[in-house]
Each structure stands twice: as C-alpha cells, then as structure tokens.
Short mmCIF file of C-alpha atoms and ligand atoms in Angstrom, two decimals:
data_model
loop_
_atom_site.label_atom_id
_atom_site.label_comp_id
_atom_site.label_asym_id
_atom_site.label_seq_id
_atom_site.Cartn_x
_atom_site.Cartn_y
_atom_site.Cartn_z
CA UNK O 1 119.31 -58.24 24.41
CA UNK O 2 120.48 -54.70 24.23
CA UNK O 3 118.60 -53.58 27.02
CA UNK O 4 120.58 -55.43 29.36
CA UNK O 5 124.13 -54.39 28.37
CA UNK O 6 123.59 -50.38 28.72
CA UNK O 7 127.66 -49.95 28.70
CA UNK O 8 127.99 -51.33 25.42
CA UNK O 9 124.79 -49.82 24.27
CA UNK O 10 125.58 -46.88 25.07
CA UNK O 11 129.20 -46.98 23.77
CA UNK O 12 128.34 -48.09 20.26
CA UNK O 13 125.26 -45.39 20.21
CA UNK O 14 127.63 -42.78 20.89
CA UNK O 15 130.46 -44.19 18.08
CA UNK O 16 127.34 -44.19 15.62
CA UNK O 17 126.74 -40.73 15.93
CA UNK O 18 129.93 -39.92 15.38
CA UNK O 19 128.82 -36.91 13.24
CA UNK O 20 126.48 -35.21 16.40
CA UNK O 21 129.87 -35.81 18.74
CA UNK O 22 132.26 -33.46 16.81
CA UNK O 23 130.10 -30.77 15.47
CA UNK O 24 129.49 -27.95 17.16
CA UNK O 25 125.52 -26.98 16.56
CA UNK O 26 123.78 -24.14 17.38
CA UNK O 27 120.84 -25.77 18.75
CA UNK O 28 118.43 -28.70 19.61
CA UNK O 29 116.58 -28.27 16.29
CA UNK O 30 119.76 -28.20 14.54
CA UNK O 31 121.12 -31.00 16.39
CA UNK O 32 117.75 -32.82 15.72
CA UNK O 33 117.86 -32.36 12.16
CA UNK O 34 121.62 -33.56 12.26
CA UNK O 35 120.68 -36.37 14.12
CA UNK O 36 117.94 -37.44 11.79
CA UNK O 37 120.22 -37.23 8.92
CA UNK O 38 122.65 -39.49 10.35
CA UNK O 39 120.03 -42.17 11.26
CA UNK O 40 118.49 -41.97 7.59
CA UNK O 41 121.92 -42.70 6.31
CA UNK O 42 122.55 -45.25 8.77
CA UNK O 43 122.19 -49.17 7.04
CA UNK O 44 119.96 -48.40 4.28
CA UNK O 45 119.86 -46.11 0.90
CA UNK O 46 118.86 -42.78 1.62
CA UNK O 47 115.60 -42.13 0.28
CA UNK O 48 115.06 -39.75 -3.05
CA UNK O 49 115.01 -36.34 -2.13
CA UNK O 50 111.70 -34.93 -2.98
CA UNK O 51 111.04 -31.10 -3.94
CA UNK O 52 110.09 -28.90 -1.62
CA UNK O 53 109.13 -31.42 1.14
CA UNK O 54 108.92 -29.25 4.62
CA UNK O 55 111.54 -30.83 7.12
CA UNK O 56 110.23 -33.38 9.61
CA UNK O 57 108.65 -32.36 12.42
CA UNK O 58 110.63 -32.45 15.72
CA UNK O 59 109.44 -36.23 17.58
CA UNK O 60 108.91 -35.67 21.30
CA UNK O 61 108.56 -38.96 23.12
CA UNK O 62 105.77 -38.99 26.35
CA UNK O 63 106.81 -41.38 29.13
CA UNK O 64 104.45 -42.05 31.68
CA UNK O 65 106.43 -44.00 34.62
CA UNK O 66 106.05 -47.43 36.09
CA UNK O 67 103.02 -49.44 34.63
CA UNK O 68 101.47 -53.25 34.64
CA UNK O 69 103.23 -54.60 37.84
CA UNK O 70 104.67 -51.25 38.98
CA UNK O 71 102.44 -49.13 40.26
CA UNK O 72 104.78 -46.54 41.24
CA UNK O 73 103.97 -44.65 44.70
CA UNK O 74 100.72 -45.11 45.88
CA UNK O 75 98.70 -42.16 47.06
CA UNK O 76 97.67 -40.95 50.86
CA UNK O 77 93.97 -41.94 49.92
CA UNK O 78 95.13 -45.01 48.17
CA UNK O 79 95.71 -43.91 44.00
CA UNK O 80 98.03 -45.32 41.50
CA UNK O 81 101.19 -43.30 41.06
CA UNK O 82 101.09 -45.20 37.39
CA UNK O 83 97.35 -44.33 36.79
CA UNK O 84 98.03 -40.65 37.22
CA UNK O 85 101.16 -40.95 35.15
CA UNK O 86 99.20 -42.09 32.38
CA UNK O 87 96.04 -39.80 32.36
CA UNK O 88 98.50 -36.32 32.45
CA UNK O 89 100.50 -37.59 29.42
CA UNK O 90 97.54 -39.15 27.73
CA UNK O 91 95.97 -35.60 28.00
CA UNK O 92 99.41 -34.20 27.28
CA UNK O 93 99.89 -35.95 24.17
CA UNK O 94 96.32 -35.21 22.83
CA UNK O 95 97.34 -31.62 22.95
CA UNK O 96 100.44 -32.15 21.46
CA UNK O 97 98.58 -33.98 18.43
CA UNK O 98 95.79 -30.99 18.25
CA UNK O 99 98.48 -27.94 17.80
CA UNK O 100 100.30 -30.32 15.26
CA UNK O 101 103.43 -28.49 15.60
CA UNK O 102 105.41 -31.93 16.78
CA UNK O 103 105.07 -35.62 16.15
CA UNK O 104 104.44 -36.98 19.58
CA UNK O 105 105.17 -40.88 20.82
CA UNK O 106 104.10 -42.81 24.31
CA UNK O 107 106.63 -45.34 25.75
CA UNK O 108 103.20 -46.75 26.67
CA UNK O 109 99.55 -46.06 26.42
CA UNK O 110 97.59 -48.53 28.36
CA UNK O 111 98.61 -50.32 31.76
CA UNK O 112 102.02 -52.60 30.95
CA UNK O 113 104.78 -52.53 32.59
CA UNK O 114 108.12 -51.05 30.52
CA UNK O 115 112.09 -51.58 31.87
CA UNK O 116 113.84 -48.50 32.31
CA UNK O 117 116.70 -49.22 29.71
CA UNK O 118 113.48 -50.22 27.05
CA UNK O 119 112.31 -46.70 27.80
CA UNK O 120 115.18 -45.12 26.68
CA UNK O 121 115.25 -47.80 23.32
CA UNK O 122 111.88 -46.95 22.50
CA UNK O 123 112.93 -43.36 22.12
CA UNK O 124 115.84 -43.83 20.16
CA UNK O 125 114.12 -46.42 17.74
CA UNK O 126 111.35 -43.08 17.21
CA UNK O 127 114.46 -41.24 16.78
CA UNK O 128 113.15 -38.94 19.82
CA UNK O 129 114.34 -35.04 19.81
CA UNK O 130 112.78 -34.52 23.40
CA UNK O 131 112.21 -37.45 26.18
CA UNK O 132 109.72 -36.36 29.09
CA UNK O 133 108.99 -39.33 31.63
CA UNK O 134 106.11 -38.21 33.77
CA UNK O 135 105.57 -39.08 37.40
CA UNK O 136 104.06 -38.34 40.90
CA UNK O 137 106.43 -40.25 43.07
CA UNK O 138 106.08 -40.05 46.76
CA UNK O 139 108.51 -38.96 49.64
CA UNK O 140 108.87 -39.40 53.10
CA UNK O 141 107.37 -35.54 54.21
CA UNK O 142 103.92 -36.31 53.76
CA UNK O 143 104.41 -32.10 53.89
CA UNK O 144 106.23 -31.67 50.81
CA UNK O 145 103.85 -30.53 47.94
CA UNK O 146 104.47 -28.56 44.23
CA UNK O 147 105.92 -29.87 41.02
CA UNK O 148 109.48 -30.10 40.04
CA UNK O 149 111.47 -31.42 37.47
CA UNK O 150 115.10 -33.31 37.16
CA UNK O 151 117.91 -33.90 34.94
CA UNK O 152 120.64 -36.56 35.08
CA UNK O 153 123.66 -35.75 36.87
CA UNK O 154 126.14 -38.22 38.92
CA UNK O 155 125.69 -36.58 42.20
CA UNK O 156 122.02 -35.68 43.19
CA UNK O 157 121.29 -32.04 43.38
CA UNK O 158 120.45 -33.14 47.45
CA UNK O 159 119.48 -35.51 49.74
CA UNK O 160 115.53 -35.47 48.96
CA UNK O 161 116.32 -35.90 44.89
CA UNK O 162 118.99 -38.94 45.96
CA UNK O 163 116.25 -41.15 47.70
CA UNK O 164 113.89 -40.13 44.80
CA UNK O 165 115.83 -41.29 42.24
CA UNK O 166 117.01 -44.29 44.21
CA UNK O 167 113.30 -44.96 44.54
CA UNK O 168 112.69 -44.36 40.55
CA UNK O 169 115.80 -46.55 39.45
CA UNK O 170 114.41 -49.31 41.83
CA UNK O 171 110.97 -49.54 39.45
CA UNK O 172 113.37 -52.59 37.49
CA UNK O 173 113.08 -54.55 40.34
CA UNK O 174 110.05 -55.72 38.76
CA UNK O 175 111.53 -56.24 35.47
CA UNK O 176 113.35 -59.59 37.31
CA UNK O 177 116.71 -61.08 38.14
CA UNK O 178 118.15 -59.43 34.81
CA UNK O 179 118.14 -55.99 36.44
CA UNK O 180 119.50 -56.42 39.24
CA UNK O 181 123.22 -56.14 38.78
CA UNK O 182 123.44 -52.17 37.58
CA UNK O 183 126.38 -51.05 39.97
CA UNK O 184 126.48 -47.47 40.86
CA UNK O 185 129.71 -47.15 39.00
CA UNK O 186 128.24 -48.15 36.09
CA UNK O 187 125.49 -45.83 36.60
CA UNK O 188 128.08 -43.18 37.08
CA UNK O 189 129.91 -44.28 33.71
CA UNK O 190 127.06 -44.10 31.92
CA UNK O 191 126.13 -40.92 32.91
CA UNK O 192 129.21 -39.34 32.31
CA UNK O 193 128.52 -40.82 28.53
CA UNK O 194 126.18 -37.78 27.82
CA UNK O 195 127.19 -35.63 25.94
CA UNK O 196 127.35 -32.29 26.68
CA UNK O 197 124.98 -30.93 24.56
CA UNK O 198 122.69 -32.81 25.26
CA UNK O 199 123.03 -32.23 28.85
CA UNK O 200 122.59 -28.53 28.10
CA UNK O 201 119.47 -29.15 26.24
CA UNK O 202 118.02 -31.40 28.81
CA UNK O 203 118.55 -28.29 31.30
CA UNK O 204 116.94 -25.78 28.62
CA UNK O 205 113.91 -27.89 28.49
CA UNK O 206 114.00 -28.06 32.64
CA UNK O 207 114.27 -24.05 32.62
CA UNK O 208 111.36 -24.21 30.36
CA UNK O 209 109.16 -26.44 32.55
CA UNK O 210 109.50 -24.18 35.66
CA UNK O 211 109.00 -21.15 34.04
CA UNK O 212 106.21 -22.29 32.19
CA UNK O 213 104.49 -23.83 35.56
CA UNK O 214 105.72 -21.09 37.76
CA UNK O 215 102.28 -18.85 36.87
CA UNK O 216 100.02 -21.75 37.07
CA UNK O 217 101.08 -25.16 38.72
CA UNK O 218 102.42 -25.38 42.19
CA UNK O 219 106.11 -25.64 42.50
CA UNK O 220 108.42 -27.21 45.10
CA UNK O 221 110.88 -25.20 46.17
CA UNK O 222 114.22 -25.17 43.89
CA UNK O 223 112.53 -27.23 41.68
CA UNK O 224 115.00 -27.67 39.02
CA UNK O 225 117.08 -30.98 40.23
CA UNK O 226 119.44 -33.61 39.50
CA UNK O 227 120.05 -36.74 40.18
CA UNK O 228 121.09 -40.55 38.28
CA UNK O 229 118.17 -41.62 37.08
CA UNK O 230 118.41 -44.34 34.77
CA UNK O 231 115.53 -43.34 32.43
CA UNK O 232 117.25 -39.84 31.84
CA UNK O 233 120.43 -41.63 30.70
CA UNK O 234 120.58 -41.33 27.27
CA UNK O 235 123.64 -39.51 25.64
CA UNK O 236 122.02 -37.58 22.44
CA UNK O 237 118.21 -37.01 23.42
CA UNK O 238 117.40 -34.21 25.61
CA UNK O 239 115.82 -35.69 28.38
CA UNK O 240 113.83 -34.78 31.80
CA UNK O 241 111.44 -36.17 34.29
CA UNK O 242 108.77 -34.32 35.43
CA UNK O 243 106.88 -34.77 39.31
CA UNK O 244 103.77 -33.39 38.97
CA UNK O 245 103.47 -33.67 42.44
CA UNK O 246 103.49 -36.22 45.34
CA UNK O 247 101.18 -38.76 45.91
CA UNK O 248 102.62 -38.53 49.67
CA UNK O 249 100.81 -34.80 49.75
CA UNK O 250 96.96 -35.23 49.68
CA UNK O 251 97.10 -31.88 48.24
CA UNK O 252 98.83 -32.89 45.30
CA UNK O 253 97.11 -36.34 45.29
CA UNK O 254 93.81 -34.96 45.29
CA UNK O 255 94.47 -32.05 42.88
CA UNK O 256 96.16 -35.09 40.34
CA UNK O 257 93.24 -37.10 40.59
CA UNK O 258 91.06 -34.20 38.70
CA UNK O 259 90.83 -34.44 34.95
CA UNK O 260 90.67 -30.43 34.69
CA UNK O 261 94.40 -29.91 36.76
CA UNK O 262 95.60 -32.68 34.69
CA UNK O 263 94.70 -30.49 31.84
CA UNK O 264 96.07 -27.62 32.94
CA UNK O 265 99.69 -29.51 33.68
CA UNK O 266 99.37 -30.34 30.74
CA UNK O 267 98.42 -27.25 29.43
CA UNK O 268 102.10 -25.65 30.95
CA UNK O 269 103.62 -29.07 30.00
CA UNK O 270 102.85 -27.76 26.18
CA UNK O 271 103.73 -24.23 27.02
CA UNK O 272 106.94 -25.79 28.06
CA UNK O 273 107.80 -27.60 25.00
CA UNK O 274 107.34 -24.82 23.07
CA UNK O 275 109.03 -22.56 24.70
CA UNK O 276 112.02 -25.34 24.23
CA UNK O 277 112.04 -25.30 20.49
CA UNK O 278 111.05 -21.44 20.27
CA UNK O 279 114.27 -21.00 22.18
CA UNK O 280 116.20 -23.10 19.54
CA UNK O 281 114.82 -20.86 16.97
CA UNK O 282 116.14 -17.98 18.56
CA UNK O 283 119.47 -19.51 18.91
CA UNK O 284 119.42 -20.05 15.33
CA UNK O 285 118.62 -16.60 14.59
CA UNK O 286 121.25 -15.00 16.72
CA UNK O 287 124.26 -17.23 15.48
CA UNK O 288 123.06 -17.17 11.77
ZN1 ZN T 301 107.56 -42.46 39.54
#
C-alpha cells in the first residue's frame, strides 16, 4: 500500500511531475493548470479538446482532522475536537459550493477515521490545488485562546507549535502497528521533498488566513506557524492547517460549539481562499 511507504511515494510523485519541478510559474493558478495538464496526460489519451470549454475550476480539498476512533482533543466541558472539525468545514464547504467559484472535496464527511498519509492521497487522487485540514487541538495553557494557522517546516516555528504537531502526527496511532515506524528523519526527508513553490504558496494561503480572520475571528498571537506535520507534507499542493481555536480554552470551546461562529470562520475561511487565488491573478497580471 502506498500509504505506508511515504519515501517512495513521495519520490516517484515528485519524478512524475517532472514538468511542475523545472518550470518556473508565475503562480498557484498557473501552477494548477500545469499540474492538471500533466495528470491528464499521465497513463491515458488525452481527451478531445472541445471549443471554447472555460478551464477547470481550481479543486480545493476540506480536511476536517481526526475522525471514527480519533477524536482529536477533547474539550474543557467535554466536546469532540473531531465533531467541531467536521461541522466548520461542513459549513465551510457549503459556502464554497454556493459562490461556485471552486470545486470543493472533503477527506471525509461523516464520522470515520482517515490515516494521515491517506489524507494527503485523497487530495492528490482529486488532483487538489489547495489542502486545508481543519482542527481545534488542545494545549497545555488552558489560557491560550485565538486561531492560528501552520505550514510544514522541519524545525517548529517554537516550542508550543512542536508539542502541537507532535500531538497531530500522533492521531496514526490509531491507524495500528503499520504507523508506527515514521522516524523523525524520515519526517525531515520528506519535508525537505517540497518543493519550493509550493512551500511559498502554502505560506500565501497562511498570509491570507490571518489577514482575512484578523477583523473578525480571534487570533493567537504570531499566529502564522510551522512545524512537521505529516498531513501538510505533500510536495506540489499548497497546503495548511488551520486551529480554529483550542478546545483547552472554554472560550474557544464554547464559541466552536455555536453554529453561527462556525459560520462566521467559515465565512473568513472563504474570504481567505479567495483572497489566495485573487492574489494569483494579480501575479499573473503583473508578470504578463
Ligand atoms: Zn487536531
């Protein structure tokens, strides 16, 4: 099974897009539309080119952590980290559908529980262009409160983001035996896999999270971060995770258990996505 040999995954996924690896492109919509190219080329004919058929619309992929057996971090008044997870990007993704602008995907929609490495699959077999896994972890300062938002990097960004992710990664120890045996140097030499531009997209889309939460949702304080996590690993989709806040705060757990803030995370979760692709039109624009 793929999913339990990341190296060589991960090696042959970045050999297969050979084409993404030595152009330079302007942007994630033009890397996108590269990408998809590539992948319609891959193993079967290319389909007929048909008139004036508008260009596919850019697939964003919705991951809402743990599930099933996980239940992620459990709240100060006793709710489901995975629950929570799942109602933001449920309402997330039926916002996405209603402006129509992207195609949007769910790693999972009901209650089952999803490895980390089959995360990342799922996004490449939609053939992704943005990968948001959404969570509300919990910490050891029942204190700490506000949303934030992390990108993969080898060394953690500091010592909070470190346990975090260490916490995150540890979600597989539900997925069995199997999962056990990811070293931290082959965490580290998978993450230093990803490509550069796609590391610089997956900070674009982190900009355009806290900018687009700043007026509205709570924020931690420098809460742009990095870390290894495993579920932000892949090496051509721009990727971030999202805490929407801490089920250790009963602030934030009480605010996350509301329908109506969920809608308005959601809400700057949208804002944010847009402001992501916007920003690769502008890029276009300026270099064309
Ligand atoms: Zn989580």
């Amino acid at each position: 099974m793929s999913a339990l040999n990341p190296t060589r995954r991960q090696v042959s996924f970045l050999m297969g897009s050979a084409v993404t690896l030595t152009t330079i492109l302007p942007s994630p919509v033009a890397l996108a539309t590269a990408r998809h190219k590539a992948h319609g080329h891959a193993g079967k004919k290319a389909p007929a080119v048909i008139g004036n058929a508008s260009p596919p619309k850019p697939v964003i992929m919705l991951d809402p952590g743990h599930g099933g057996k996980d239940p992620g971090a459990i709240g100060v008044s006793g709710t489901y980290e995975k629950h929570i997870a799942a109602a933001a990007a449920k309402e997330l993704y039926r916002q996405i559908k209603v402006a129509g602008r992207y195609d949007v995907v769910m790693t999972r929609a009901d209650d089952h529980f999803i490895p980390l490495e089959g995360r990342v699959d799922l996004a490449h077999r939609h053939k992704a262009q943005l990968f948001i896994s959404m969570h509300a972890d919990a910490l050891h300062d029942p204190g700490v409160r506000g949303a934030s938002v992390y990108t993969l990097s080898n060394g953690a960004s500091d010592a909070q983001t470190a346990s975090l992710a260490q916490t995150e990664n540890s979600a597989d120890r539900f997925a069995g035996p199997a999962f056990h045996g990811m070293s931290s140097e082959v965490q580290d030499i998978l993450a230093s896999l990803v490509h550069e531009e796609t590391r610089r997209g997956s900070a674009h889309m982190a900009a355009s999270v806290v900018s687009a939460f700043q007026p509205r949702i709570g924020l931690l304080r420098h809460p742009a971060r990095h870390a290894a996590f495993v579920v932000l690993k892949s090496a051509d989709i721009p990727s971030v995770l999202v805490e929407m806040g801490f089920m250790s705060n009963r602030h934030d757990e009480a605010s996350l258990r509301q329908g109506a803030y969920r809608q308005q995370v959601a809400s700057a979760m949208s804002a944010a996505i847009d402001r992501y692709f916007q920003g690769a039109g502008t890029n276009i624009a300026r270099s064309g």
